Every structure is written in C-alpha cells, then in structure tokens.
C-alpha cells in the first residue's frame, strides 16, 4: 500500500471510529435516561426506545471491534449501517411519530458507504436508503396516532436531531483535521524536496568544480610535458626532455602551430638535447612539424641533435634541406637573430 493510500485508509477509519464512538455514547445516555423514565412511567414506547438504543449500541460496538482487527472498510461500516436501517424500520412501524426525525440518519449511512471508495457500492447504498426513506414517509400511517406522550415525543425528536448533528459534526471535523494533516504532509514533502534539490545542486557544483580543476591540471600537465617558451621577439623555444613518442609528437605539433599563429613568431627553436631515443616515426613527425611551421611563414631551427638522431634523420632523407640546425639553444637564438636581419 502506498503512502497516500495508507493515509486515506487511516483517515477513513478515524472518521468511522469517531462516529461510532459518539453514537455509542449517545445510545448509552439514551438508555440511561430512558430507563429512568421507564421506571417512572412504565410506558410501552419506552421499552421500544431502549431496544432501539441497544441495537444502535451493539452496531457501534461491532464496528469498533472490526476496526481494532483491521477489517476492510465495507465490513467495518456494515454493523453500524444495519443497526441504523433496522432502527428506521422499527421506528416506522412502532413509533411513526418519530419517522421523519430519524429518517435523516440514513444520510450518515450514505456518507460512510462513500468511504469505501467504490462508486457502484456508494450508489447502491444511496438508492437503497432513498427507497427506504420513501417507504417510511409514504407507507406510514395516514393518521397520526399519538401513541407517545407529547413530552416524551419532543424529547425523542430532540435527541434524534442532536445525535444526527453530532454524527455530521464528527464527520466534518475529521475532514478538516485530514485537510490540515494533508497540508502539513505536503509542506513536509516540499521541504524535503527542496532540501534534496539543494543537496543535488551542491553536489553538482562540487562535481563541476572538480571537473574544472581536473581540466586545469590536465592543461598544466600538457604545458609542463610540452613546454613552448617565448625567449625573444617572435622567437619560440621548445625544449624536449625524455622519450618522444608519436603521441607527444602529435601534441607538440598542434601546440607549436597554435602558438606560432597566435604570437606571429618567425622562428621556432626545437631543442632535442634531452631526447634519448627518436624512432623513424617520431623523426618524420618532427620533419612534418617543421614543414607545417614553414607553411605558416616561420622557420624551424633544431638544436642539440645527437649522432643517433642525426643518423635517423639521414635515413629519412626527406625535408632536411628546409631545416636549420644548431649545436645548442644559445647558438640557435643567435642564428635566428642573424636570419631575422637578412
């Protein structure tokens, strides 16, 4: 059972319990007062009133007992409804003067049937009660037989109407209480949803912040792994250290070309003194990088070429005529300045 269905079930059972309790109290008071009157008057009608009150009390007790055993709602309201219908019939036959005063009690039966939540069941109960009211009113005695003393008749009529008002009040009171509880529950759920949204928003901000920090770290690692320095006016120095594989060579080419275009450099010095091993693929990548730099209008000077690297470049025998070399970065810088004046 979902939370909303459980809430409605508890609400309906609380309404039935309050109506049954209030009616049981009224029945008990009616029995007590009627016994006192019976002792004083010993009128036959008083005995019928006691029977009606006893039937009502038994119906209320049965309803309360079924409530404590968590029976279905239609079973819970059945004893109370049968007690009301039986009393209506008894009063219509034996105390016709009260039939119009107690007939509205059938409205309570219809209200309780509506709590079952089945439209067909509620309509069936409503039609049954309506037919019973028509029978009580139309098929009643044609002449008023004053079988009940006037004072007792007024007391019984007033008691019936008071009991009806109390039953209706108990029903409406529980509806108001349920509305307040529903509003409180809705506010609580809204507060929980807002708190969850704030937690999610905080987590999202933290994730975005961490992603941004990771991106900055990746950019920093890339910059440290492939440094490109501006050492003179429109002169870039690319000092390479460690092993230069195909991945680093490709990243190096993209980074150099971007900076050449951004800073309008005319010379790029690639120092490979710190490179231990360069295979054929990496050497070709360096030559291709120099060719791409030349297409951007700049020249490339490679410094610090080791003998093994020189042999690899010679074996390629492609694009070497377009590459200027120098023994170290200092000589490369001097050469770039001299070439810039030509």
CSV table of N, CA, C and O in Angstrom, one decimal, residues 182-239:
chain,number,residue,atom,x,y,z
A,182,UNK,N,-3.0,16.8,5.7
A,182,UNK,CA,-2.5,16.7,4.3
A,182,UNK,C,-1.7,17.9,3.9
A,182,UNK,O,-0.6,17.8,3.2
A,183,UNK,N,-2.1,19.1,4.4
A,183,UNK,CA,-1.3,20.3,4.1
A,183,UNK,C,0.1,20.2,4.8
A,183,UNK,O,1.1,20.6,4.2
A,184,UNK,N,0.1,19.8,6.0
A,184,UNK,CA,1.4,19.6,6.7
A,184,UNK,C,2.3,18.6,6.0
A,184,UNK,O,3.5,18.8,5.9
A,185,UNK,N,1.6,17.5,5.6
A,185,UNK,CA,2.4,16.5,4.9
A,185,UNK,C,3.0,17.0,3.6
A,185,UNK,O,4.1,16.8,3.2
A,186,UNK,N,2.1,17.8,2.9
A,186,UNK,CA,2.6,18.4,1.6
A,186,UNK,C,3.7,19.4,1.9
A,186,UNK,O,4.7,19.4,1.1
A,187,UNK,N,3.6,20.2,2.9
A,187,UNK,CA,4.7,21.1,3.3
A,187,UNK,C,6.0,20.4,3.6
A,187,UNK,O,7.1,20.8,3.2
A,188,UNK,N,5.8,19.3,4.4
A,188,UNK,CA,7.0,18.5,4.7
A,188,UNK,C,7.6,17.9,3.5
A,188,UNK,O,8.9,17.9,3.4
A,189,UNK,N,6.8,17.3,2.6
A,189,UNK,CA,7.4,16.8,1.4
A,189,UNK,C,8.0,17.9,0.5
A,189,UNK,O,9.1,17.6,-0.1
A,190,UNK,N,7.4,19.1,0.5
A,190,UNK,CA,8.0,20.2,-0.3
A,190,UNK,C,9.4,20.6,0.3
A,190,UNK,O,10.3,20.8,-0.4
A,191,UNK,N,9.4,20.6,1.7
A,191,UNK,CA,10.7,21.0,2.3
A,191,UNK,C,11.7,19.9,2.1
A,191,UNK,O,12.9,20.2,1.8
A,192,UNK,N,11.3,18.6,2.1
A,192,UNK,CA,12.3,17.5,1.8
A,192,UNK,C,12.8,17.6,0.4
A,192,UNK,O,14.0,17.4,0.1
A,193,UNK,N,11.8,17.9,-0.5
A,193,UNK,CA,12.3,18.1,-1.9
A,193,UNK,C,13.2,19.2,-2.1
A,193,UNK,O,14.2,19.1,-2.9
A,194,UNK,N,12.9,20.3,-1.4
A,194,UNK,CA,13.8,21.5,-1.6
A,194,UNK,C,15.2,21.2,-1.0
A,194,UNK,O,16.2,21.6,-1.6
A,195,UNK,N,15.2,20.5,0.2
A,195,UNK,CA,16.5,20.1,0.7
A,195,UNK,C,17.3,19.1,-0.2
A,195,UNK,O,18.5,19.3,-0.4
A,196,UNK,N,16.5,18.2,-0.8
A,196,UNK,CA,17.2,17.3,-1.8
A,196,UNK,C,17.7,18.0,-3.0
A,196,UNK,O,18.8,17.7,-3.5
A,197,UNK,N,16.9,19.0,-3.4
A,197,UNK,CA,17.4,19.8,-4.6
A,197,UNK,C,18.6,20.6,-4.2
A,197,UNK,O,19.6,20.7,-5.0
A,198,UNK,N,18.7,21.2,-3.0
A,198,UNK,CA,19.9,21.9,-2.6
A,198,UNK,C,21.1,21.0,-2.5
A,198,UNK,O,22.2,21.4,-2.9
A,199,UNK,N,20.8,19.8,-1.9
A,199,UNK,CA,22.0,18.8,-1.9
A,199,UNK,C,22.4,18.5,-3.3
A,199,UNK,O,23.7,18.4,-3.5
A,200,UNK,N,21.5,18.2,-4.2
A,200,UNK,CA,21.9,17.9,-5.5
A,200,UNK,C,22.6,19.1,-6.2
A,200,UNK,O,23.6,18.9,-7.0
A,201,UNK,N,22.1,20.3,-6.0
A,201,UNK,CA,22.8,21.4,-6.5
A,201,UNK,C,24.2,21.6,-6.0
A,201,UNK,O,25.1,21.9,-6.7
A,202,UNK,N,24.3,21.4,-4.7
A,202,UNK,CA,25.7,21.4,-4.1
A,202,UNK,C,26.6,20.4,-4.7
A,202,UNK,O,27.8,20.7,-5.0
A,203,UNK,N,26.1,19.2,-4.8
A,203,UNK,CA,26.9,18.1,-5.4
A,203,UNK,C,27.2,18.4,-6.9
A,203,UNK,O,28.4,18.2,-7.3
A,204,UNK,N,26.3,19.0,-7.6
A,204,UNK,CA,26.5,19.4,-9.0
A,204,UNK,C,27.6,20.4,-9.1
A,204,UNK,O,28.6,20.3,-9.9
A,205,UNK,N,27.6,21.4,-8.2
A,205,UNK,CA,28.6,22.4,-8.2
A,205,UNK,C,30.0,21.9,-7.8
A,205,UNK,O,31.0,22.2,-8.4
A,206,UNK,N,30.0,20.9,-6.8
A,206,UNK,CA,31.2,20.3,-6.4
A,206,UNK,C,31.8,19.5,-7.6
A,206,UNK,O,33.0,19.5,-7.9
A,207,UNK,N,30.9,18.8,-8.3
A,207,UNK,CA,31.4,18.0,-9.4
A,207,UNK,C,31.9,18.9,-10.5
A,207,UNK,O,33.0,18.6,-11.2
A,208,UNK,N,31.2,20.0,-10.8
A,208,UNK,CA,31.7,20.9,-11.8
A,208,UNK,C,33.0,21.5,-11.4
A,208,UNK,O,33.9,21.7,-12.3
A,209,UNK,N,33.1,21.9,-10.1
A,209,UNK,CA,34.4,22.5,-9.7
A,209,UNK,C,35.5,21.5,-9.8
A,209,UNK,O,36.6,21.8,-10.2
A,210,UNK,N,35.3,20.2,-9.4
A,210,UNK,CA,36.3,19.2,-9.6
A,210,UNK,C,36.7,18.9,-11.0
A,210,UNK,O,37.9,18.8,-11.3
A,211,UNK,N,35.7,18.9,-11.9
A,211,UNK,CA,36.0,18.8,-13.3
A,211,UNK,C,36.8,19.9,-13.9
A,211,UNK,O,37.7,19.7,-14.7
A,212,UNK,N,36.5,21.1,-13.4
A,212,UNK,CA,37.3,22.3,-13.8
A,212,UNK,C,38.7,22.2,-13.3
A,212,UNK,O,39.6,22.5,-14.0
A,213,UNK,N,38.8,21.8,-12.0
A,213,UNK,CA,40.2,21.6,-11.5
A,213,UNK,C,41.0,20.5,-12.2
A,213,UNK,O,42.2,20.7,-12.5
A,214,UNK,N,40.3,19.4,-12.6
A,214,UNK,CA,41.0,18.4,-13.3
A,214,UNK,C,41.4,18.8,-14.7
A,214,UNK,O,42.5,18.5,-15.2
A,215,UNK,N,40.5,19.7,-15.3
A,215,UNK,CA,40.9,20.2,-16.6
A,215,UNK,C,42.1,21.1,-16.5
A,215,UNK,O,43.0,21.1,-17.4
A,216,UNK,N,42.1,21.9,-15.5
A,216,UNK,CA,43.3,22.8,-15.3
A,216,UNK,C,44.5,22.0,-15.1
A,216,UNK,O,45.6,22.3,-15.6
A,217,UNK,N,44.4,20.9,-14.3
A,217,UNK,CA,45.6,20.0,-14.1
A,217,UNK,C,46.0,19.4,-15.3
A,217,UNK,O,47.2,19.3,-15.6
A,218,UNK,N,45.1,19.0,-16.2
A,218,UNK,CA,45.4,18.3,-17.4
A,218,UNK,C,46.1,19.3,-18.4
A,218,UNK,O,47.1,19.0,-19.0
A,219,UNK,N,45.6,20.6,-18.3
A,219,UNK,CA,46.3,21.6,-19.2
A,219,UNK,C,47.7,21.9,-18.6
A,219,UNK,O,48.6,22.1,-19.4
A,220,UNK,N,47.8,21.9,-17.3
A,220,UNK,CA,49.1,22.2,-16.7
A,220,UNK,C,50.1,21.1,-17.0
A,220,UNK,O,51.2,21.3,-17.4
A,221,UNK,N,49.6,19.8,-16.9
A,221,UNK,CA,50.5,18.7,-17.3
A,221,UNK,C,50.9,18.7,-18.7
A,221,UNK,O,52.1,18.5,-19.1
A,222,UNK,N,49.9,19.1,-19.6
A,222,UNK,CA,50.3,19.2,-21.0
A,222,UNK,C,51.3,20.3,-21.3
A,222,UNK,O,52.2,20.2,-22.1
A,223,UNK,N,51.1,21.4,-20.5
A,223,UNK,CA,52.1,22.5,-20.7
A,223,UNK,C,53.4,22.2,-20.2
A,223,UNK,O,54.5,22.5,-20.8
A,224,UNK,N,53.5,21.4,-19.0
A,224,UNK,CA,54.8,21.0,-18.5
A,224,UNK,C,55.4,19.9,-19.3
A,224,UNK,O,56.6,19.8,-19.4
A,225,UNK,N,54.6,19.1,-19.9
A,225,UNK,CA,55.1,18.0,-20.7
A,225,UNK,C,55.7,18.5,-22.0
A,225,UNK,O,56.7,18.0,-22.5
A,226,UNK,N,55.0,19.5,-22.6
A,226,UNK,CA,55.4,20.0,-23.9
A,226,UNK,C,55.5,21.5,-23.8
A,226,UNK,O,54.7,22.3,-24.3
A,227,UNK,N,56.6,22.0,-23.1
A,227,UNK,CA,56.7,23.5,-22.9
A,227,UNK,C,57.1,24.2,-24.2
A,227,UNK,O,57.9,23.7,-24.9
A,228,UNK,N,56.4,25.3,-24.4
A,228,UNK,CA,56.8,26.2,-25.5
A,228,UNK,C,57.0,27.6,-24.9
A,228,UNK,O,56.1,28.2,-24.4
A,229,UNK,N,58.3,28.1,-25.0
A,229,UNK,CA,58.6,29.3,-24.3
A,229,UNK,C,58.9,30.4,-25.3
A,229,UNK,O,59.5,30.2,-26.4
A,230,UNK,N,58.6,31.6,-25.0
A,230,UNK,CA,58.9,32.8,-25.8
A,230,UNK,C,60.2,33.4,-25.2
A,230,UNK,O,60.2,34.0,-24.2
A,231,UNK,N,61.3,33.3,-26.0
A,231,UNK,CA,62.6,33.7,-25.5
A,231,UNK,C,63.1,35.0,-26.1
A,231,UNK,O,64.1,35.6,-25.6
A,232,UNK,N,62.5,35.4,-27.2
A,232,UNK,CA,62.9,36.6,-27.9
A,232,UNK,C,61.7,37.1,-28.6
A,232,UNK,O,60.6,36.5,-28.7
A,233,UNK,N,61.9,38.3,-29.2
A,233,UNK,CA,60.8,38.9,-30.0
A,233,UNK,C,60.5,37.9,-31.2
A,233,UNK,O,61.3,37.7,-32.1
A,234,UNK,N,59.3,37.3,-31.1
A,234,UNK,CA,58.8,36.5,-32.2
A,234,UNK,C,59.6,35.2,-32.4
A,234,UNK,O,59.7,34.6,-33.5
A,235,UNK,N,60.3,34.8,-31.3
A,235,UNK,CA,61.1,33.6,-31.3
A,235,UNK,C,60.6,32.6,-30.2
A,235,UNK,O,60.5,33.1,-29.0
A,236,UNK,N,60.3,31.4,-30.5
A,236,UNK,CA,59.8,30.4,-29.6
A,236,UNK,C,60.8,29.3,-29.4
A,236,UNK,O,61.4,28.9,-30.4
A,237,UNK,N,60.9,28.9,-28.1
A,237,UNK,CA,61.8,27.8,-27.8
A,237,UNK,C,61.0,26.6,-27.3
A,237,UNK,O,60.2,26.8,-26.4
A,238,UNK,N,61.3,25.4,-27.9
A,238,UNK,CA,60.6,24.2,-27.5
A,238,UNK,C,61.6,23.2,-27.0
A,238,UNK,O,62.2,22.4,-27.7
A,239,UNK,N,61.9,23.2,-25.6
A,239,UNK,CA,62.9,22.2,-25.1
A,239,UNK,C,62.2,20.9,-24.8
A,239,UNK,O,61.2,20.8,-24.1
